[in-house]
Short mmCIF file of C-alpha atoms in Angstrom, two decimals:
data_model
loop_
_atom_site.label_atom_id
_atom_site.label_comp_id
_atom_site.label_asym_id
_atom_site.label_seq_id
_atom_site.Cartn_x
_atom_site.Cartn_y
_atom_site.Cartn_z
CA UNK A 65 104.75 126.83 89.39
CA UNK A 66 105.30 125.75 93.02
CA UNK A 67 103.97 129.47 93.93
CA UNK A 68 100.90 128.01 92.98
CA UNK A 69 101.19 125.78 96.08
CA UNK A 70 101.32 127.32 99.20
CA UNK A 71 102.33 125.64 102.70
CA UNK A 72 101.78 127.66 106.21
CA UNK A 73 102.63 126.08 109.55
CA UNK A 74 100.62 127.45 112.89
CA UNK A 75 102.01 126.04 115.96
CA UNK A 76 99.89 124.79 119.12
CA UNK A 77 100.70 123.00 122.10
CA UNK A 78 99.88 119.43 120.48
CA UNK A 79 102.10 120.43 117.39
CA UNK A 80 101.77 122.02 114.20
CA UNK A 81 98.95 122.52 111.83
CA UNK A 82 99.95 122.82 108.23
CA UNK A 83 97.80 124.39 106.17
CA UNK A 84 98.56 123.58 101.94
CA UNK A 85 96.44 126.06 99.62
CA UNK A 86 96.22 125.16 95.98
CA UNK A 87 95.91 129.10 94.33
CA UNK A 88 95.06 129.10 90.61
CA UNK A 89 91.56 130.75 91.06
CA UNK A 90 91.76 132.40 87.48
CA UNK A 91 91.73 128.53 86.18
CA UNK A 92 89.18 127.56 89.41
CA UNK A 93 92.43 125.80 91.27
CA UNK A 94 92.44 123.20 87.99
CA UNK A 95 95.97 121.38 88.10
CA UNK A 96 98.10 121.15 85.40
CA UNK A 97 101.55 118.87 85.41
CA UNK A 98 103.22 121.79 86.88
CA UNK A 99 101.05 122.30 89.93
CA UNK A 100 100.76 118.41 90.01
CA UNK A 101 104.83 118.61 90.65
CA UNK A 102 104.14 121.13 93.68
CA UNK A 103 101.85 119.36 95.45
CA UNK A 104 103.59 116.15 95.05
CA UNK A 105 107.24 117.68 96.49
CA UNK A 106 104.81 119.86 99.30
CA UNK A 107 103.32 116.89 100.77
CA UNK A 108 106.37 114.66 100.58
CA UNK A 109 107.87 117.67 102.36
CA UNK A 110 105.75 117.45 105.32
CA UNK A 111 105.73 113.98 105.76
CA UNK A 112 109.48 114.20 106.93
CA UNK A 113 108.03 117.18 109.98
CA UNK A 114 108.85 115.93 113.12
CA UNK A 115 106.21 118.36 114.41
CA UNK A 116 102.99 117.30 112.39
CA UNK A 117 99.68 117.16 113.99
CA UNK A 118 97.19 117.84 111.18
CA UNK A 119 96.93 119.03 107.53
CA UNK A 120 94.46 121.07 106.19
CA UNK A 121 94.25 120.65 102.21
CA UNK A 122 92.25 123.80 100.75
CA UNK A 123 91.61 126.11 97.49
CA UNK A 124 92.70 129.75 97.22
CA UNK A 125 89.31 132.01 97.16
CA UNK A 126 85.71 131.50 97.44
CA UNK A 127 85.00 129.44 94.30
CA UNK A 128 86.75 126.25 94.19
CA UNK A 129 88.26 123.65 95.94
CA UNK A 130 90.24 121.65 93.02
CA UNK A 131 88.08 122.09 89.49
CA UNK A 132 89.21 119.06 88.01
CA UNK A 133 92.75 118.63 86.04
CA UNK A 134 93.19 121.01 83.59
CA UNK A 135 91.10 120.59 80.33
CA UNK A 136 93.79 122.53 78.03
CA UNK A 137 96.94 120.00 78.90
CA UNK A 138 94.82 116.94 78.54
CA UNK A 139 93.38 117.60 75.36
CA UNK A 140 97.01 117.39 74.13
CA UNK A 141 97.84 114.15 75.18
CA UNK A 142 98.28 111.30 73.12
CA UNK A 143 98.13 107.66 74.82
CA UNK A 144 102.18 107.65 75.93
CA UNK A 145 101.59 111.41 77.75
CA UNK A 146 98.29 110.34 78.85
CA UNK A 147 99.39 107.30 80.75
CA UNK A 148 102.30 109.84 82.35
CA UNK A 149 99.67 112.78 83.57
CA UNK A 150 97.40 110.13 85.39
CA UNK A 151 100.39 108.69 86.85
CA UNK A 152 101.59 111.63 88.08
CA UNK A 153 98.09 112.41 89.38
CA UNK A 154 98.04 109.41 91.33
CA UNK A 155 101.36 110.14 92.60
CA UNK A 156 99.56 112.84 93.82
CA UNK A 157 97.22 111.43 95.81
CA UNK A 158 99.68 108.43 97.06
CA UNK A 159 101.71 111.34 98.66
CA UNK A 160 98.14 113.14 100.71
CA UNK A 161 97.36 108.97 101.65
CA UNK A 162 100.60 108.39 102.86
CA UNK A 163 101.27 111.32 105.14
CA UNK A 164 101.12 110.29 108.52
CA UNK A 165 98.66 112.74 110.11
CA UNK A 166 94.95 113.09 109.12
CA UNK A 167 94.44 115.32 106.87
CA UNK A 168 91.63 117.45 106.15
CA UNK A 169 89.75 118.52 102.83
CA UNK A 170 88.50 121.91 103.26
CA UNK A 171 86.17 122.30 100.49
CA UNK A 172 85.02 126.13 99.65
CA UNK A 173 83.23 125.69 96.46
CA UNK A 174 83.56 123.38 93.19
CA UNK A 175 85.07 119.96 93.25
CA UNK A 176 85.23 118.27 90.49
CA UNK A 177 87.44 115.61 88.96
CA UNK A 178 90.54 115.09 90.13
CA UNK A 179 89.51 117.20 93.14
CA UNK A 180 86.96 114.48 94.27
CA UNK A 181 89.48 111.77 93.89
CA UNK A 182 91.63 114.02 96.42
CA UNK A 183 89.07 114.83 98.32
CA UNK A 184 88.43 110.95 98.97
CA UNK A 185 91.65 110.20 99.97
CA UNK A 186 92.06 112.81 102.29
CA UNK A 187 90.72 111.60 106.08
CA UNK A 188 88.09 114.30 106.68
CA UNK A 189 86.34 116.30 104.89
CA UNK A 190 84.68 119.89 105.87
CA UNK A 191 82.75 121.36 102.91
CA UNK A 192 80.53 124.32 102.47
CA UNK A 193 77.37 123.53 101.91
CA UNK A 194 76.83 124.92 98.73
CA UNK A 195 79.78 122.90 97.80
CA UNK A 196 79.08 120.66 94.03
CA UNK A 197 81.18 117.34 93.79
CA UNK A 198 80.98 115.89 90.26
CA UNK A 199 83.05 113.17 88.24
CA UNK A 200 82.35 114.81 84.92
CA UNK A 201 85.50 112.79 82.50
CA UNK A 202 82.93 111.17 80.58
CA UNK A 203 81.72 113.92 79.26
CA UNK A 204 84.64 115.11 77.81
CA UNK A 205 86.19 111.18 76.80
CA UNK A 206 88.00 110.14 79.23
CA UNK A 207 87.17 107.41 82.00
CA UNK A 208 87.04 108.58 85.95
CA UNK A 209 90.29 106.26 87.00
CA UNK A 210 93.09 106.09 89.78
CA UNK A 211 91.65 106.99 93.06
CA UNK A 212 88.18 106.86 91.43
CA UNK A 213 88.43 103.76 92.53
CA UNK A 214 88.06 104.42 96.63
CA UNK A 215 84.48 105.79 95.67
CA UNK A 216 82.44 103.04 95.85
CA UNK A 217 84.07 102.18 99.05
CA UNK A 218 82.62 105.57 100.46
CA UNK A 219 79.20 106.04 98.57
CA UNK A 220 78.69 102.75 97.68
CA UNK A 221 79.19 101.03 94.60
CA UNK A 222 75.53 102.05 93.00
CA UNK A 223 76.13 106.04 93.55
CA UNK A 224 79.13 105.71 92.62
CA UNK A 225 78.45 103.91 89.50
CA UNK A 226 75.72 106.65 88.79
CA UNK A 227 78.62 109.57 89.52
CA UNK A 228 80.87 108.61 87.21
CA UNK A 229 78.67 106.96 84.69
CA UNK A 230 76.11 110.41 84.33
CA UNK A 231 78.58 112.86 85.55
CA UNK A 232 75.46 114.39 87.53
CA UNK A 233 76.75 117.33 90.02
CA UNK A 234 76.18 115.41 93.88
CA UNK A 235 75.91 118.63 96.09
CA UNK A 236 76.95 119.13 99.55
CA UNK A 237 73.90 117.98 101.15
CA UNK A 238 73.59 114.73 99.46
CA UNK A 239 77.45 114.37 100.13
CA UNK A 240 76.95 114.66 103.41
CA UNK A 241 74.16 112.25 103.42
CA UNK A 242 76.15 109.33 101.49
CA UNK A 243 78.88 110.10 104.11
CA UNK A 244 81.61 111.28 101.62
CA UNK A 245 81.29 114.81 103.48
CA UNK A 246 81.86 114.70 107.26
CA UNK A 247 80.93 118.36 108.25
CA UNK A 248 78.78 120.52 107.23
CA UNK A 249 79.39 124.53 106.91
CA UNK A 250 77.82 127.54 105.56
CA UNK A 251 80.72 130.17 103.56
CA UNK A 252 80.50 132.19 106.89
CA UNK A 253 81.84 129.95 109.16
CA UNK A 254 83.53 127.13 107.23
CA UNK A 255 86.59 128.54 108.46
CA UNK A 256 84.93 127.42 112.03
CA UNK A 257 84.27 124.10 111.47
CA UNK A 258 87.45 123.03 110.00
CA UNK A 259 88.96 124.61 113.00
CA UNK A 260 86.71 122.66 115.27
CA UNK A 261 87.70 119.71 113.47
CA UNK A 262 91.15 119.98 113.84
CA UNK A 263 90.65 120.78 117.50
CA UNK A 264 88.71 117.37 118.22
CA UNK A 265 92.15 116.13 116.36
CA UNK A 266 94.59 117.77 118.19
CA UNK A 267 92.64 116.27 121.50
CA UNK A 268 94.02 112.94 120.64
CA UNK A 269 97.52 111.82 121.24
CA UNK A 270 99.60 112.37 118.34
CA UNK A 271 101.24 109.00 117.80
CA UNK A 272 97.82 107.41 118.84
CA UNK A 273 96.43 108.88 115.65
CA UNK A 274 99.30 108.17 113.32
CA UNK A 275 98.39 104.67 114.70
CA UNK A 276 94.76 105.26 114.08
CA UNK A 277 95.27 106.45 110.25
CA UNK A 278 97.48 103.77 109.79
CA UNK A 279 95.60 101.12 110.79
CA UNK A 280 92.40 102.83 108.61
CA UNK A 281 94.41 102.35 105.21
CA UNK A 282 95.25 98.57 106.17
CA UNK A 283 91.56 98.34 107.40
CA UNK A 284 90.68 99.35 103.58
CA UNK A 285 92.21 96.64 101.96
CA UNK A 286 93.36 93.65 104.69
CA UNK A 287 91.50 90.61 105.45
CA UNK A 288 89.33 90.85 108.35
CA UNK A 289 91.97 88.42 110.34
CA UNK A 290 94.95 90.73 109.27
CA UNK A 291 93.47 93.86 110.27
CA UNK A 292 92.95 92.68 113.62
CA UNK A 293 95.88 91.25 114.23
CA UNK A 294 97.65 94.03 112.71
CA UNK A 295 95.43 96.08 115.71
CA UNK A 296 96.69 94.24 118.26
CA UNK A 297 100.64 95.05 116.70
CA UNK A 298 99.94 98.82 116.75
CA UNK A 299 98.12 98.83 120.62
CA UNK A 300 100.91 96.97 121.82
CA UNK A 301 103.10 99.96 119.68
CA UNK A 302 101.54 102.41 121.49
CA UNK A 303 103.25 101.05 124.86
CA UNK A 304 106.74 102.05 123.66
CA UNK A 305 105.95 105.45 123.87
CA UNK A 306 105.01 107.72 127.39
CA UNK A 307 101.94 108.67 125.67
CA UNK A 308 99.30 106.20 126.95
CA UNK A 309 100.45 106.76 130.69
CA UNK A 310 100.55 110.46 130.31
CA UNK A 311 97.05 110.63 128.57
CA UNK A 312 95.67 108.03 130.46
CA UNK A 313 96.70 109.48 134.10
CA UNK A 314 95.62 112.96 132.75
CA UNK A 315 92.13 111.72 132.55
CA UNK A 316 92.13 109.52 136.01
CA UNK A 317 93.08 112.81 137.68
CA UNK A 318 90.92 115.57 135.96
CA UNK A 319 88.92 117.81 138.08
CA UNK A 320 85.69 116.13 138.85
#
């Protein structure tokens, strides 16, 4: 199924922006263990591009972002398949965390699920604002798990403890508000925004912010003590590159 996963590069003068689009919109861009596969192999693709700047993570259509993992395959499981799906899920997102360019949820509609748990490890996320977030696996017997676990990181552990617990929809606005959504958009011009987004990326140097990510998944889980010394190891980094002196005189001499 890896026609269900697209990949288009557009170049720019600060590199390339790769755009992934997940297109199953009959099944409201649900993943199955075949689609799972092709998003895996995509993104460990473009963590090997020399010329990566940004990644924009998307749904085909108008609808849906990701709806979740799909309903049909995991009603099959028994506990030996079961273990193997959510693996491969979180293989998933392992492979989106560990690219090292930001990456960008662009969120056109439903995102439920699985989609959430993407959405949370992705490093910015644009959604419309008519966009629904949900957790719903309770509801059909199933714990939220794997990345699940970043949420009360981001909203907090009491609204996330009421997501996953009720499976309540969270909309856009209230997203936005508990600072899991970073920009706001209408349908119209969400298009817009991501690309505004991506141009307040592409303004920074490019090895600056494969710095910056990095250090932002250490920050997540190192010791206040480690993550600052581990800041000091990537500044110093910076140095062995002619990016801080280019940057850095560009600005001294700008028109005043």
């Amino acid at each position: 199924m890896a026609e269900f996963v697209t990949t288009v590069r557009s170049e720019t003068d600060r590199g390339a922006v790769y755009t992934v689009t997940i297109d199953n919109q009959k099944k409201l861009n649900t993943l199955n263990s075949d689609i799972l596969a092709a998003l895996k192999s995509s993104f460990e693709n473009l963590k090997t591009k020399e010329d990566l700047a940004v990644v924009i993570l998307t749904g085909a259509g108008e609808k849906s972002f990701i709806g979740g993992a799909n309903i049909y395959e995991m009603a099959t499981l028994n506990p030996d398949t079961a273990r193997t799906f959510i693996t491969n899920l979180h293989h998933v997102c392992a492979a989106i965390r560990d690219i090292p360019a930001p990456v960008i949820a662009r969120i056109n509609g439903l995102c439920l699920g699985a989609g959430m748990e993407i959405a949370a490890i992705c490093d910015l996320v644009v959604a419309i604002d008519s966009a629904e977030f949900a957790m719903p696996e309770v509801r059909v017997g199933i714990p939220s798990v794997i990345e699940a676990a970043v949420l009360p990181q981001i909203l907090g552990a009491s609204l996330a403890r009421d997501l996953v617990m009720t499976a309540r929809p969270m909309f856009a606005k209230e997203a936005h508000r508990a600072g899991f959504v970073h920009r706001l958009a209408t349908p119209e011009n969400l298009d817009e925004v991501t690309q505004s987004v991506v141009n307040d990326l592409l303004a920074g140097g490019r090895n600056a912010l494969r710095l910056q990510k990095a250090l932002c998944n250490a920050w997540e889980n190192l010791p206040t003590d480690k993550a600052i010394q581990l800041g000091i190891d990537h500044f110093s980094d910076a140095y062995t590159g002619p990016e801080p002196q280019e940057m850095m005189n560009a600005f001294i001499n700008r028109k005043r």
